PDB file of C-alpha atoms in Angstrom:
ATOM      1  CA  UNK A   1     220.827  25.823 121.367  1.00  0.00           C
ATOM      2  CA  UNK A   2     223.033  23.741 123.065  1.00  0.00           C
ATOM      3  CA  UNK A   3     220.040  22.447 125.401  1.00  0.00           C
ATOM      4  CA  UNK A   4     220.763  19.506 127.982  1.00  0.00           C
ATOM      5  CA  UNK A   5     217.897  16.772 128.408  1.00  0.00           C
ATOM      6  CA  UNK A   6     217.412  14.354 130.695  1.00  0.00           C
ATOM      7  CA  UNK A   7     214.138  12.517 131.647  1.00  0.00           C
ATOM      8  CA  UNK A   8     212.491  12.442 134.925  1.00  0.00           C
ATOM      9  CA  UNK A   9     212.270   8.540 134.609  1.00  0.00           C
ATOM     10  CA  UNK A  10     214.440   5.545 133.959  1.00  0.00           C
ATOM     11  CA  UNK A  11     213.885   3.387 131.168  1.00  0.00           C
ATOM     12  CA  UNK A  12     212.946   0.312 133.629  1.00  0.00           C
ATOM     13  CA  UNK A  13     210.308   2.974 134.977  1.00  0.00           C
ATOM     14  CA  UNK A  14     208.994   3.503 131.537  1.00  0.00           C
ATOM     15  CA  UNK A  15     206.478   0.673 131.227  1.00  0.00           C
ATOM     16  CA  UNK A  16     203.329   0.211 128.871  1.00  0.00           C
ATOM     17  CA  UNK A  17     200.169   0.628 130.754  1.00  0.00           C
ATOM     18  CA  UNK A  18     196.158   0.515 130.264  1.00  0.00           C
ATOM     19  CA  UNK A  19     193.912   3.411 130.680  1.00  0.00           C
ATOM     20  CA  UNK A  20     193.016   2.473 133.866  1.00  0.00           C
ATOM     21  CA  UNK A  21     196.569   1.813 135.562  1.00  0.00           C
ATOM     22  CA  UNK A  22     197.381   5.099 134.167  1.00  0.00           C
ATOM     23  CA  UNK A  23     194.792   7.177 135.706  1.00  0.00           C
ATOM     24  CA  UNK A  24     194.957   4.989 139.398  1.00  0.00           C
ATOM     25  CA  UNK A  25     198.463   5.864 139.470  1.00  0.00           C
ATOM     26  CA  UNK A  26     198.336   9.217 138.078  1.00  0.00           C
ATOM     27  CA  UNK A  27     194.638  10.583 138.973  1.00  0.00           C
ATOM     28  CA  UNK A  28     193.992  11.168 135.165  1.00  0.00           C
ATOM     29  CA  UNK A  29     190.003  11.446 134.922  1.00  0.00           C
ATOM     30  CA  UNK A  30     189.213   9.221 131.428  1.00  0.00           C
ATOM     31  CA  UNK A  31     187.901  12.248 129.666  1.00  0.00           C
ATOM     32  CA  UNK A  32     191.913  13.352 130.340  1.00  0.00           C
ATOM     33  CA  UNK A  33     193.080  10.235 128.701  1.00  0.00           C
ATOM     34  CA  UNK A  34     190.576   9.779 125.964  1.00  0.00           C
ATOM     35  CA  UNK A  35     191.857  13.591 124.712  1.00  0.00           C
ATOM     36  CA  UNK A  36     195.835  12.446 124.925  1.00  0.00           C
ATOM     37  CA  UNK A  37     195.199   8.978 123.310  1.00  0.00           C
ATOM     38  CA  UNK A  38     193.408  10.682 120.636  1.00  0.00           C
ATOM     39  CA  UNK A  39     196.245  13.337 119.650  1.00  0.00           C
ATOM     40  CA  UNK A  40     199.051  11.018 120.540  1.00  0.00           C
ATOM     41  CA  UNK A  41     198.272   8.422 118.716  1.00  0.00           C
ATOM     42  CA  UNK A  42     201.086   6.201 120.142  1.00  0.00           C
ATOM     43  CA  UNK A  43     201.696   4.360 123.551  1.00  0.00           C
ATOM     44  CA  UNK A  44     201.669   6.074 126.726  1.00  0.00           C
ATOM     45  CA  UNK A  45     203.580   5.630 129.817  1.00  0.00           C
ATOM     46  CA  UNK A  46     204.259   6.809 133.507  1.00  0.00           C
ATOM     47  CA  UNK A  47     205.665   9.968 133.344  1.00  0.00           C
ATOM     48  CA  UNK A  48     208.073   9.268 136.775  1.00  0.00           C
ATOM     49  CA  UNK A  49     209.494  12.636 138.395  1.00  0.00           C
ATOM     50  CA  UNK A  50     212.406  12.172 141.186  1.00  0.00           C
ATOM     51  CA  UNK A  51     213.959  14.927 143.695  1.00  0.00           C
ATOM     52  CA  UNK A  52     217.148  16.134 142.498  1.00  0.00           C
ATOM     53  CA  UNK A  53     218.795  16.308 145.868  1.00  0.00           C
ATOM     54  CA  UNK A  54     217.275  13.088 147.961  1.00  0.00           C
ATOM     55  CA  UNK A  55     217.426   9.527 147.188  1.00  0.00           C
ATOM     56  CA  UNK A  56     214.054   8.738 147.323  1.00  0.00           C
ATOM     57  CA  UNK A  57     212.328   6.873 144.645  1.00  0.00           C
ATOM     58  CA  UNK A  58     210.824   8.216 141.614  1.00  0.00           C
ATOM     59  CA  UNK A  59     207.364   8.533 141.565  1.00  0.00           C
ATOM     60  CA  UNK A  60     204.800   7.915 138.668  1.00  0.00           C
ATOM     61  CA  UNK A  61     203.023  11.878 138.397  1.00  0.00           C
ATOM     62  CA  UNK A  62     201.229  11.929 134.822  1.00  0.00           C
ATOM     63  CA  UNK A  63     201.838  10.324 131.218  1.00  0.00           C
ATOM     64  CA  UNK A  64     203.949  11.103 128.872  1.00  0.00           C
ATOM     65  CA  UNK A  65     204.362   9.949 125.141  1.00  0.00           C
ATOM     66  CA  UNK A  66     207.369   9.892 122.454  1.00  0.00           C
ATOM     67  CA  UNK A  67     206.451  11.745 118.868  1.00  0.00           C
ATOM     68  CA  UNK A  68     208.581  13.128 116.199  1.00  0.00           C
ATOM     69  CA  UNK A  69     210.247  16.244 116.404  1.00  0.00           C
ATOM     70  CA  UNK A  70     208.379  17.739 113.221  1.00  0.00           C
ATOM     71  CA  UNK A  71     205.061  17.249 114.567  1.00  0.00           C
ATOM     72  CA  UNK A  72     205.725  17.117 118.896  1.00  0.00           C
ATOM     73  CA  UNK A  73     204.645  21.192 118.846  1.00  0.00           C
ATOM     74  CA  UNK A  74     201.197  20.771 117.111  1.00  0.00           C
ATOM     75  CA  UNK A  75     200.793  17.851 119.555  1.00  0.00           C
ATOM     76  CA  UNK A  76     201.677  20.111 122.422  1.00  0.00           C
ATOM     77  CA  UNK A  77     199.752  22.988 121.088  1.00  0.00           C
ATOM     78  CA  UNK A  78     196.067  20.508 120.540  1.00  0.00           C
ATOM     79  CA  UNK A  79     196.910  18.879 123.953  1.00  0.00           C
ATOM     80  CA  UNK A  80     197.528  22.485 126.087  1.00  0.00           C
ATOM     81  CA  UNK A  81     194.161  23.473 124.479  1.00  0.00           C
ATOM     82  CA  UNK A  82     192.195  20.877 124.924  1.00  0.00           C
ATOM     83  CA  UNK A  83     193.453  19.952 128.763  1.00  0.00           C
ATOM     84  CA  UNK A  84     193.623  23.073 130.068  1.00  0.00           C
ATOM     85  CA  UNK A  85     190.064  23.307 131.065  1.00  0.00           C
ATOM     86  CA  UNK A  86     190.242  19.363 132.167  1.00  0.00           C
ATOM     87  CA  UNK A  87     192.823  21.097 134.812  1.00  0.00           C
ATOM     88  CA  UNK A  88     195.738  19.468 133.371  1.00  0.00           C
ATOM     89  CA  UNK A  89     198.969  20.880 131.759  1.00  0.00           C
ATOM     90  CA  UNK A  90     201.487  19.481 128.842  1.00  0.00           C
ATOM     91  CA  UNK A  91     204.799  20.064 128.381  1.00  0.00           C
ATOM     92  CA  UNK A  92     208.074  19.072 125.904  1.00  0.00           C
ATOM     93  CA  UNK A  93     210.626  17.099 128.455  1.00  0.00           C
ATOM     94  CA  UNK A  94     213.029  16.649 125.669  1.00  0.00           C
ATOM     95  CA  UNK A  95     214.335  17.712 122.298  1.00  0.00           C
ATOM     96  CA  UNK A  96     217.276  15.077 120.492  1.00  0.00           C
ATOM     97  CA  UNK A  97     217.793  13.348 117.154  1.00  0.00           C
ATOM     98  CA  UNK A  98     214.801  14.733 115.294  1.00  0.00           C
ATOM     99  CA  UNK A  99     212.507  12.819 118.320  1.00  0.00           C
ATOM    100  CA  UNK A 100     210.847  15.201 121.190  1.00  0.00           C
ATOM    101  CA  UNK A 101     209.034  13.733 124.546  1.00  0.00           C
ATOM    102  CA  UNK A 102     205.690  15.023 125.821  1.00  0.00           C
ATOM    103  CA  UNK A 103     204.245  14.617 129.346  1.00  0.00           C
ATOM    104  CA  UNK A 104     201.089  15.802 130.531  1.00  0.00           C
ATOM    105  CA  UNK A 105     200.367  16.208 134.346  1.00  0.00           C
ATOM    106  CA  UNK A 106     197.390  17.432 136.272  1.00  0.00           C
ATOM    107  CA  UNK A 107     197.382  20.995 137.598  1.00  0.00           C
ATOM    108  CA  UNK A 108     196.080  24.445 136.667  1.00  0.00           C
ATOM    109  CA  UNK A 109     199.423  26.224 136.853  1.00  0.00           C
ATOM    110  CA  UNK A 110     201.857  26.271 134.472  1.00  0.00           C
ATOM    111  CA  UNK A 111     204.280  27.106 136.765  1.00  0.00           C
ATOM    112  CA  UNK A 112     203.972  23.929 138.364  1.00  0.00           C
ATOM    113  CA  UNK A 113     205.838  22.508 136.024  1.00  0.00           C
ATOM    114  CA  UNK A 114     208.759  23.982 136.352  1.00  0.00           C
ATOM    115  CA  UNK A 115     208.911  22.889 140.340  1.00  0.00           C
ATOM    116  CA  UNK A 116     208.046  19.546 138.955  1.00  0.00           C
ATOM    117  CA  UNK A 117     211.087  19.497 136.513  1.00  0.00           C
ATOM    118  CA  UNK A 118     212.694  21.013 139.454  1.00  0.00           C
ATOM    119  CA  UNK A 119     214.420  23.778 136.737  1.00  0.00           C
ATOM    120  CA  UNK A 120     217.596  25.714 137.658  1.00  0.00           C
ATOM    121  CA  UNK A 121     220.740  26.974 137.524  1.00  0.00           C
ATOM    122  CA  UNK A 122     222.886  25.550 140.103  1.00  0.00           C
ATOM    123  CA  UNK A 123     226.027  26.428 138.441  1.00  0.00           C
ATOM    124  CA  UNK A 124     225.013  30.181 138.695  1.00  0.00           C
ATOM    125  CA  UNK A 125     223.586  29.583 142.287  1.00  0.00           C
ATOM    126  CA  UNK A 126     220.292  30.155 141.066  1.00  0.00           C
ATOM    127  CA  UNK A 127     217.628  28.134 142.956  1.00  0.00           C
ATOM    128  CA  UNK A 128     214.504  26.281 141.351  1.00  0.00           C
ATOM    129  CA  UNK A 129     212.971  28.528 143.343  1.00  0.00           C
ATOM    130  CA  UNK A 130     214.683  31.500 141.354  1.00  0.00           C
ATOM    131  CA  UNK A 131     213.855  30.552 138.511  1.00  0.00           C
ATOM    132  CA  UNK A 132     209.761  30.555 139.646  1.00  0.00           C
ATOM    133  CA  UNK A 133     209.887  33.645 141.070  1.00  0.00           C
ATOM    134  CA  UNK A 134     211.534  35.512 138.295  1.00  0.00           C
ATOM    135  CA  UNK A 135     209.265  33.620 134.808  1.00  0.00           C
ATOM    136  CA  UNK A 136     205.880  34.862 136.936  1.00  0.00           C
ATOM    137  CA  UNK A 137     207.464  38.067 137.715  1.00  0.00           C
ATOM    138  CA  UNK A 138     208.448  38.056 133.496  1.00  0.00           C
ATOM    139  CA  UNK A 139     204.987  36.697 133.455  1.00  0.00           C
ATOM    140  CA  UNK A 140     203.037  39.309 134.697  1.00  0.00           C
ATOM    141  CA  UNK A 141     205.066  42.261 132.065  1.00  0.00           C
ATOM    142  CA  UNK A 142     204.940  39.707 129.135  1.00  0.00           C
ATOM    143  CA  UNK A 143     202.149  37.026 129.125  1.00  0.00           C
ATOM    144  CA  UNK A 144     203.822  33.460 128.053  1.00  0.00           C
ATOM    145  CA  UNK A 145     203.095  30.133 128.031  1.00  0.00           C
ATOM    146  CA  UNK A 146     205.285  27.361 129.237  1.00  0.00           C
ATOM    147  CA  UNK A 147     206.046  24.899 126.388  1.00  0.00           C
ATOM    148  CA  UNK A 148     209.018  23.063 127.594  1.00  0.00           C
ATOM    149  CA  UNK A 149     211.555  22.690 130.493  1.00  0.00           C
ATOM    150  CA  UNK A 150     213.733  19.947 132.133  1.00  0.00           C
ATOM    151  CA  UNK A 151     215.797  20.216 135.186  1.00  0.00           C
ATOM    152  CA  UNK A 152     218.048  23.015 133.407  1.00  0.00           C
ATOM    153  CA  UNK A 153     216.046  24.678 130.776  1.00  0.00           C
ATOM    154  CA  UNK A 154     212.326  26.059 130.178  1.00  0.00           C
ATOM    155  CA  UNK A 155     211.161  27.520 126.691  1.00  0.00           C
ATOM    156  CA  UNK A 156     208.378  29.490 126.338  1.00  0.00           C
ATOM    157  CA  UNK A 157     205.848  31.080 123.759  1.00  0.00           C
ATOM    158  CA  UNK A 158     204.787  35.006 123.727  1.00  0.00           C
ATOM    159  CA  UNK A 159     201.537  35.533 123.498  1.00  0.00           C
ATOM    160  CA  UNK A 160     202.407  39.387 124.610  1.00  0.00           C
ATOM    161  CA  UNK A 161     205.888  40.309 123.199  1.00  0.00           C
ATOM    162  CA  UNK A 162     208.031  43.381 124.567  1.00  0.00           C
ATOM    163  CA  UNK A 163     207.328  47.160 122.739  1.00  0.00           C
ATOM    164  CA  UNK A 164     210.598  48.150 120.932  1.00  0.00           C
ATOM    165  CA  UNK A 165     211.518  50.139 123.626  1.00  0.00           C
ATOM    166  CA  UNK A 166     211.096  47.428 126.004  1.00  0.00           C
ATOM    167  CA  UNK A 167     213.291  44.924 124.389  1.00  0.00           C
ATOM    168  CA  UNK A 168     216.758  45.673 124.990  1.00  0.00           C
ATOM    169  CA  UNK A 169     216.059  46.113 128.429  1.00  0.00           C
ATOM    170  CA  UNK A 170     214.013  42.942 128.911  1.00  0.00           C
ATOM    171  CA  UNK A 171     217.320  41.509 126.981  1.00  0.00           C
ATOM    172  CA  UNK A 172     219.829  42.669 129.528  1.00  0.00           C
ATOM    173  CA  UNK A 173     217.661  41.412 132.067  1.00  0.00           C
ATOM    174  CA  UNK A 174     217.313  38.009 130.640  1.00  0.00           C
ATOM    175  CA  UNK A 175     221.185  37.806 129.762  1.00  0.00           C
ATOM    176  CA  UNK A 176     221.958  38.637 133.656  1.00  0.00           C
ATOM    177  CA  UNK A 177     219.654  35.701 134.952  1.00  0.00           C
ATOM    178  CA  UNK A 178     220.863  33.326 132.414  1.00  0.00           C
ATOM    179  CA  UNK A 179     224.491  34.194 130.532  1.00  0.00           C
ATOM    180  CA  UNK A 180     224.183  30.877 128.149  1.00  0.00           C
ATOM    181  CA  UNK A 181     221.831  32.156 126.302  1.00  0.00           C
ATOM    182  CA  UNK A 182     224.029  34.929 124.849  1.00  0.00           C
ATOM    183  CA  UNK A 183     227.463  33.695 125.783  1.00  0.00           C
ATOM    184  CA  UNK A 184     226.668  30.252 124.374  1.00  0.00           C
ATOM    185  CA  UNK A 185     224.310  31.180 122.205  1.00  0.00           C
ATOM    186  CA  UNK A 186     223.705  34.409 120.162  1.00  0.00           C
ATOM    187  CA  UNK A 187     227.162  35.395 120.838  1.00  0.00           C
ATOM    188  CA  UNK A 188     226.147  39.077 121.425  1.00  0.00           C
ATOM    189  CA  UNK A 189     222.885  41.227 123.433  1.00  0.00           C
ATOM    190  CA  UNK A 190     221.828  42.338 119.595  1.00  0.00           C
ATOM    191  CA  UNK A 191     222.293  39.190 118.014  1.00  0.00           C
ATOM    192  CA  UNK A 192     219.996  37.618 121.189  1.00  0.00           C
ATOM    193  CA  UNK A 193     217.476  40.715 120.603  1.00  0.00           C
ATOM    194  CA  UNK A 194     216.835  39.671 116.511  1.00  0.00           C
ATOM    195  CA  UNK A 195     216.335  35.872 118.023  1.00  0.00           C
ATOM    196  CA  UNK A 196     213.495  36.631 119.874  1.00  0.00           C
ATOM    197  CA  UNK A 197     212.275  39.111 117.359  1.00  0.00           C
ATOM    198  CA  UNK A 198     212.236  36.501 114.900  1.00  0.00           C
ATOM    199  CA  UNK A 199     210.828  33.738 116.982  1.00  0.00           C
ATOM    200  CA  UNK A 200     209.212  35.075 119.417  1.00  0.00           C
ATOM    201  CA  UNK A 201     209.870  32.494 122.185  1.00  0.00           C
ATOM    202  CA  UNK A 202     212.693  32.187 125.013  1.00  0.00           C
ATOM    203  CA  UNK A 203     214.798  29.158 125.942  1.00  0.00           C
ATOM    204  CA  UNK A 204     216.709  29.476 128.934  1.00  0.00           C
ATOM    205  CA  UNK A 205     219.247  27.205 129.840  1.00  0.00           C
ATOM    206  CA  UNK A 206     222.080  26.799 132.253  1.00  0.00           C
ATOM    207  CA  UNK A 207     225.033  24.082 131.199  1.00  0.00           C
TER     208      UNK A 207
END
């Protein structure tokens, strides 16, 4: 879908760490780690997140792990159940060459993570901030949850999808906050409408 992905952290920042390093840094309880180690199954590292628009350092916020793209949604999908009353959330950082990224922060509100990933559309003057404000207000109408997002995308999963005559409306809406999705995607507002029929998810992105 023509997604752009880059990673909060460098790959100097992306060190192997214990248990123990990982929750002083991050302020992971164990029981939090014990649940990630057991459904990655692979190393974890600091998950590093860095302001877009300063030069200040990154800093190390949560854990993230690399896993195939074939099996990085049923990872996501164990972890979001499991954490979520732990207070912490997961998230996909990055899609590419049949591999997918998946960091897992503390917090109780998904939309945390887009501020985190510090999601927007800059290009259509439309703020991180924007972006919030409009997913809860989408939010509230069509209950969602967060699967994915960088710094200029977010995907998420209906859990309530639109009534027929809701659709096409809720289409034209989408379209005007983010064109790419039609324009370099779908190619048309019906073509868009039988994609999220079929799937019943939304990727937004602004290239």
């Amino acid at each position: 879908m023509g997604w752009k992905n880059i990673f909060s952290f460098t790959k100097s920042q992306a060190k192997k760490v214990n248990a123990e390093e990982l929750a002083i840094q991050s302020g992971f309880t164990e029981e939090v780690i014990i649940v990630i180690k057991r459904i990655a199954k692979t190393d974890l590292r600091s998950f590093y997140s860095k302001d877009l628009y300063s030069e200040g350092a990154a800093k190390a916020i949560g854990l993230f792990f690399n896993t195939k793209e074939e099996t990085a949604e049923g990872q996501l999908y164990k972890l979001q159940t499991e954490l979520k009353p732990l207070g912490a959330l997961a998230f996909i950082t990055e899609r590419e060459n049949k591999k997918a990224s998946v960091a897992i922060v503390m917090g109780n509100d998904q939309f945390d993570i887009l501020k985190i990933q510090q999601t927007n559309g800059e290009n259509y003057d439309i703020s991180n901030n924007d972006v919030v404000v409009k997913l809860k207000e989408w939010h509230k109408r069509y209950c969602f949850t967060i699967i994915g997002a960088d710094y200029d995308w977010v995907e998420v999963d209906f859990s309530e999808f639109p009534t027929s005559n809701d659709l096409r409306p809720f289409a034209k809406e989408l379209y005007e906050f983010c064109p790419d999705i039609v324009d370099q995607g779908t190619g048309s507002i019906d073509g868009f409408i039988e994609e999220l029929k079929e799937y019943r998810r939304l990727v937004l992105w602004w290239d």
